[in-house]
Amino acid sequence: MTTTAPKKSPNIGAIVVITIAVAINLVIAKLMATWSYSWFPPQASSAASYVDDLFALETGIGSFIFFGCTGVMGWVLLFNRAGKYDESDGAPIEGNTKLEIVWTIIPLVTVFVIATYTMNVNMKLQTLGPKHKYVIGTDPTALMEADPMADVGPIDVIARQWSWEFIYPNGVRSSELHLPIDQRVNFRLISEDVLHSFFVPAFRLKQDIIPGSIISYSLTPTKEGRFRLRDAMFSGAYFSQNQTDVIVESEEAFSAWLKTTAQQPLQPGLDPGRPLYDRRIARGDKGWATVPPAPAPMVNDPGDPSIPHDA
């Protein structure tokens, strides 16, 4: 006569607790994803919303995993810990095949979801702001045709240790970058010395500027204001000071600025690294070796660094 072990009835209490915990975790993850939008500067380009949506998705998924794992750890520490004087080994529990399959499939699917969404975002960003790299010495007329959809440009963006210079199609030079709102702008990114990086946080766009090359790069600003341009690549001792403003204004204001500025004589532009270097020299040129800042660019409009920026 054979007997069969009685089937264990499901633990309703455990199922209810797990269901409630997962629901609470989903709510927290959704809140974290929503809050993540407030961690950034205002969206000021056509690419910003896509970048923020991707970051929110990753924040939500990461929050769900983080709070899920820490929640399980906290539950075990509170309710399943060994007794004070219990020094015995744990039960020799064998692997659970179903559980192993589940925790293999779920991360796999999660990674594929993130990867697929990321590729879609990258393709959209490529359409909104295409970029092409040219070696210096190639036919410059090819650069003019790099982005036939651009409404403005090309504007030469010249980075050096440690200042920015912008040259517009009509020959105007400035230390602050002026752009018309809702107009697709094409840039030619040029470095005169080492590796730099064109980074405007409000635009959610960052592009390295490679010495010996010209990079054609496009973007569309969508919000009027004064936004910060930073050199996000370590380019020497004073790279953190290599900042200036991007002024997004109406098409009429931009055209008027170009016309007025073209009549102004050339003068030294912004040179934010120079005061720090001069202070170093005054103190005896001590510390790590560094190179002196390049001479300030000669521009028609040096800008006004005292004006506060929006982001």
PDB file of N, CA and C in Angstrom, residues 42-50 128 179-185 202-205 219-225 227 246-250:
ATOM      1  N   PRO A  42      15.347  73.067 -16.647  1.00  0.00           N
ATOM      2  CA  PRO A  42      14.195  73.077 -17.558  1.00  0.00           C
ATOM      3  C   PRO A  42      14.563  72.527 -18.928  1.00  0.00           C
ATOM      4  N   GLN A  43      13.597  71.923 -19.588  1.00  0.00           N
ATOM      5  CA  GLN A  43      13.817  71.379 -20.922  1.00  0.00           C
ATOM      6  C   GLN A  43      13.875  72.526 -21.927  1.00  0.00           C
ATOM      7  N   ALA A  44      15.001  72.638 -22.628  1.00  0.00           N
ATOM      8  CA  ALA A  44      15.196  73.783 -23.508  1.00  0.00           C
ATOM      9  C   ALA A  44      15.572  73.390 -24.926  1.00  0.00           C
ATOM     10  N   SER A  45      15.411  72.119 -25.287  1.00  0.00           N
ATOM     11  CA  SER A  45      15.677  71.704 -26.658  1.00  0.00           C
ATOM     12  C   SER A  45      14.704  70.601 -27.036  1.00  0.00           C
ATOM     13  N   SER A  46      14.613  70.330 -28.321  1.00  0.00           N
ATOM     14  CA  SER A  46      13.693  69.293 -28.798  1.00  0.00           C
ATOM     15  C   SER A  46      14.114  67.901 -28.342  1.00  0.00           C
ATOM     16  N   ALA A  47      15.353  67.742 -27.923  1.00  0.00           N
ATOM     17  CA  ALA A  47      15.840  66.433 -27.484  1.00  0.00           C
ATOM     18  C   ALA A  47      15.605  66.186 -26.005  1.00  0.00           C
ATOM     19  N   ALA A  48      15.346  67.237 -25.237  1.00  0.00           N
ATOM     20  CA  ALA A  48      15.328  67.119 -23.780  1.00  0.00           C
ATOM     21  C   ALA A  48      14.258  66.161 -23.275  1.00  0.00           C
ATOM     22  N   SER A  49      13.058  66.211 -23.847  1.00  0.00           N
ATOM     23  CA  SER A  49      11.973  65.371 -23.344  1.00  0.00           C
ATOM     24  C   SER A  49      12.278  63.886 -23.527  1.00  0.00           C
ATOM     25  N   TYR A  50      12.921  63.515 -24.629  1.00  0.00           N
ATOM     26  CA  TYR A  50      13.253  62.111 -24.860  1.00  0.00           C
ATOM     27  C   TYR A  50      14.292  61.615 -23.848  1.00  0.00           C
ATOM     28  N   LEU A 128      16.973  64.407 -34.628  1.00  0.00           N
ATOM     29  CA  LEU A 128      16.826  65.792 -34.168  1.00  0.00           C
ATOM     30  C   LEU A 128      18.142  66.551 -34.209  1.00  0.00           C
ATOM     31  N   LEU A 179      21.187  82.037 -29.994  1.00  0.00           N
ATOM     32  CA  LEU A 179      20.440  81.129 -30.860  1.00  0.00           C
ATOM     33  C   LEU A 179      18.988  81.581 -30.956  1.00  0.00           C
ATOM     34  N   PRO A 180      18.359  81.420 -32.123  1.00  0.00           N
ATOM     35  CA  PRO A 180      16.932  81.716 -32.242  1.00  0.00           C
ATOM     36  C   PRO A 180      16.095  80.516 -31.789  1.00  0.00           C
ATOM     37  N   ILE A 181      14.989  80.791 -31.143  1.00  0.00           N
ATOM     38  CA  ILE A 181      14.144  79.724 -30.637  1.00  0.00           C
ATOM     39  C   ILE A 181      13.424  79.010 -31.780  1.00  0.00           C
ATOM     40  N   ASP A 182      13.246  77.714 -31.614  1.00  0.00           N
ATOM     41  CA  ASP A 182      12.497  76.863 -32.553  1.00  0.00           C
ATOM     42  C   ASP A 182      13.105  76.871 -33.955  1.00  0.00           C
ATOM     43  N   GLN A 183      14.401  77.125 -34.043  1.00  0.00           N
ATOM     44  CA  GLN A 183      15.109  77.064 -35.318  1.00  0.00           C
ATOM     45  C   GLN A 183      16.216  76.010 -35.207  1.00  0.00           C
ATOM     46  N   ARG A 184      16.266  75.121 -36.176  1.00  0.00           N
ATOM     47  CA  ARG A 184      17.315  74.087 -36.160  1.00  0.00           C
ATOM     48  C   ARG A 184      18.645  74.743 -36.524  1.00  0.00           C
ATOM     49  N   VAL A 185      19.623  74.596 -35.638  1.00  0.00           N
ATOM     50  CA  VAL A 185      20.911  75.267 -35.777  1.00  0.00           C
ATOM     51  C   VAL A 185      22.004  74.225 -36.017  1.00  0.00           C
ATOM     52  N   ALA A 202      20.672  72.140 -20.027  1.00  0.00           N
ATOM     53  CA  ALA A 202      19.263  72.407 -20.338  1.00  0.00           C
ATOM     54  C   ALA A 202      18.857  71.802 -21.674  1.00  0.00           C
ATOM     55  N   PHE A 203      19.821  71.585 -22.571  1.00  0.00           N
ATOM     56  CA  PHE A 203      19.535  70.948 -23.858  1.00  0.00           C
ATOM     57  C   PHE A 203      19.595  69.428 -23.762  1.00  0.00           C
ATOM     58  N   ARG A 204      20.186  68.896 -22.681  1.00  0.00           N
ATOM     59  CA  ARG A 204      20.397  67.458 -22.500  1.00  0.00           C
ATOM     60  C   ARG A 204      21.287  66.882 -23.600  1.00  0.00           C
ATOM     61  N   LEU A 205      22.193  67.690 -24.107  1.00  0.00           N
ATOM     62  CA  LEU A 205      23.050  67.248 -25.211  1.00  0.00           C
ATOM     63  C   LEU A 205      24.505  67.504 -24.851  1.00  0.00           C
ATOM     64  N   LEU A 219      21.115  71.051 -33.393  1.00  0.00           N
ATOM     65  CA  LEU A 219      20.130  70.976 -32.324  1.00  0.00           C
ATOM     66  C   LEU A 219      19.079  72.049 -32.548  1.00  0.00           C
ATOM     67  N   THR A 220      17.954  71.923 -31.835  1.00  0.00           N
ATOM     68  CA  THR A 220      16.861  72.887 -31.944  1.00  0.00           C
ATOM     69  C   THR A 220      16.473  73.373 -30.555  1.00  0.00           C
ATOM     70  N   PRO A 221      16.809  74.620 -30.188  1.00  0.00           N
ATOM     71  CA  PRO A 221      16.379  75.147 -28.887  1.00  0.00           C
ATOM     72  C   PRO A 221      14.879  75.448 -28.894  1.00  0.00           C
ATOM     73  N   THR A 222      14.215  75.167 -27.786  1.00  0.00           N
ATOM     74  CA  THR A 222      12.755  75.308 -27.730  1.00  0.00           C
ATOM     75  C   THR A 222      12.276  76.174 -26.576  1.00  0.00           C
ATOM     76  N   LYS A 223      13.186  76.794 -25.845  1.00  0.00           N
ATOM     77  CA  LYS A 223      12.782  77.622 -24.696  1.00  0.00           C
ATOM     78  C   LYS A 223      13.678  78.844 -24.627  1.00  0.00           C
ATOM     79  N   GLU A 224      13.070  80.013 -24.547  1.00  0.00           N
ATOM     80  CA  GLU A 224      13.847  81.235 -24.414  1.00  0.00           C
ATOM     81  C   GLU A 224      14.466  81.317 -23.023  1.00  0.00           C
ATOM     82  N   GLY A 225      15.663  81.871 -22.962  1.00  0.00           N
ATOM     83  CA  GLY A 225      16.329  82.016 -21.685  1.00  0.00           C
ATOM     84  C   GLY A 225      17.831  82.047 -21.845  1.00  0.00           C
ATOM     85  N   PHE A 227      21.093  79.946 -20.726  1.00  0.00           N
ATOM     86  CA  PHE A 227      21.472  78.627 -20.230  1.00  0.00           C
ATOM     87  C   PHE A 227      22.993  78.484 -20.243  1.00  0.00           C
ATOM     88  N   VAL A 246      24.487  80.380 -23.140  1.00  0.00           N
ATOM     89  CA  VAL A 246      23.767  80.229 -24.398  1.00  0.00           C
ATOM     90  C   VAL A 246      22.469  81.016 -24.255  1.00  0.00           C
ATOM     91  N   ILE A 247      22.289  82.004 -25.099  1.00  0.00           N
ATOM     92  CA  ILE A 247      21.125  82.881 -25.020  1.00  0.00           C
ATOM     93  C   ILE A 247      20.162  82.504 -26.132  1.00  0.00           C
ATOM     94  N   VAL A 248      19.025  81.953 -25.753  1.00  0.00           N
ATOM     95  CA  VAL A 248      17.984  81.580 -26.710  1.00  0.00           C
ATOM     96  C   VAL A 248      16.951  82.697 -26.723  1.00  0.00           C
ATOM     97  N   GLU A 249      16.704  83.260 -27.887  1.00  0.00           N
ATOM     98  CA  GLU A 249      15.816  84.415 -28.003  1.00  0.00           C
ATOM     99  C   GLU A 249      14.936  84.257 -29.236  1.00  0.00           C
ATOM    100  N   SER A 250      14.029  85.186 -29.400  1.00  0.00           N
ATOM    101  CA  SER A 250      13.138  85.139 -30.553  1.00  0.00           C
ATOM    102  C   SER A 250      13.930  85.353 -31.840  1.00  0.00           C
TER     103      SER A 250
END
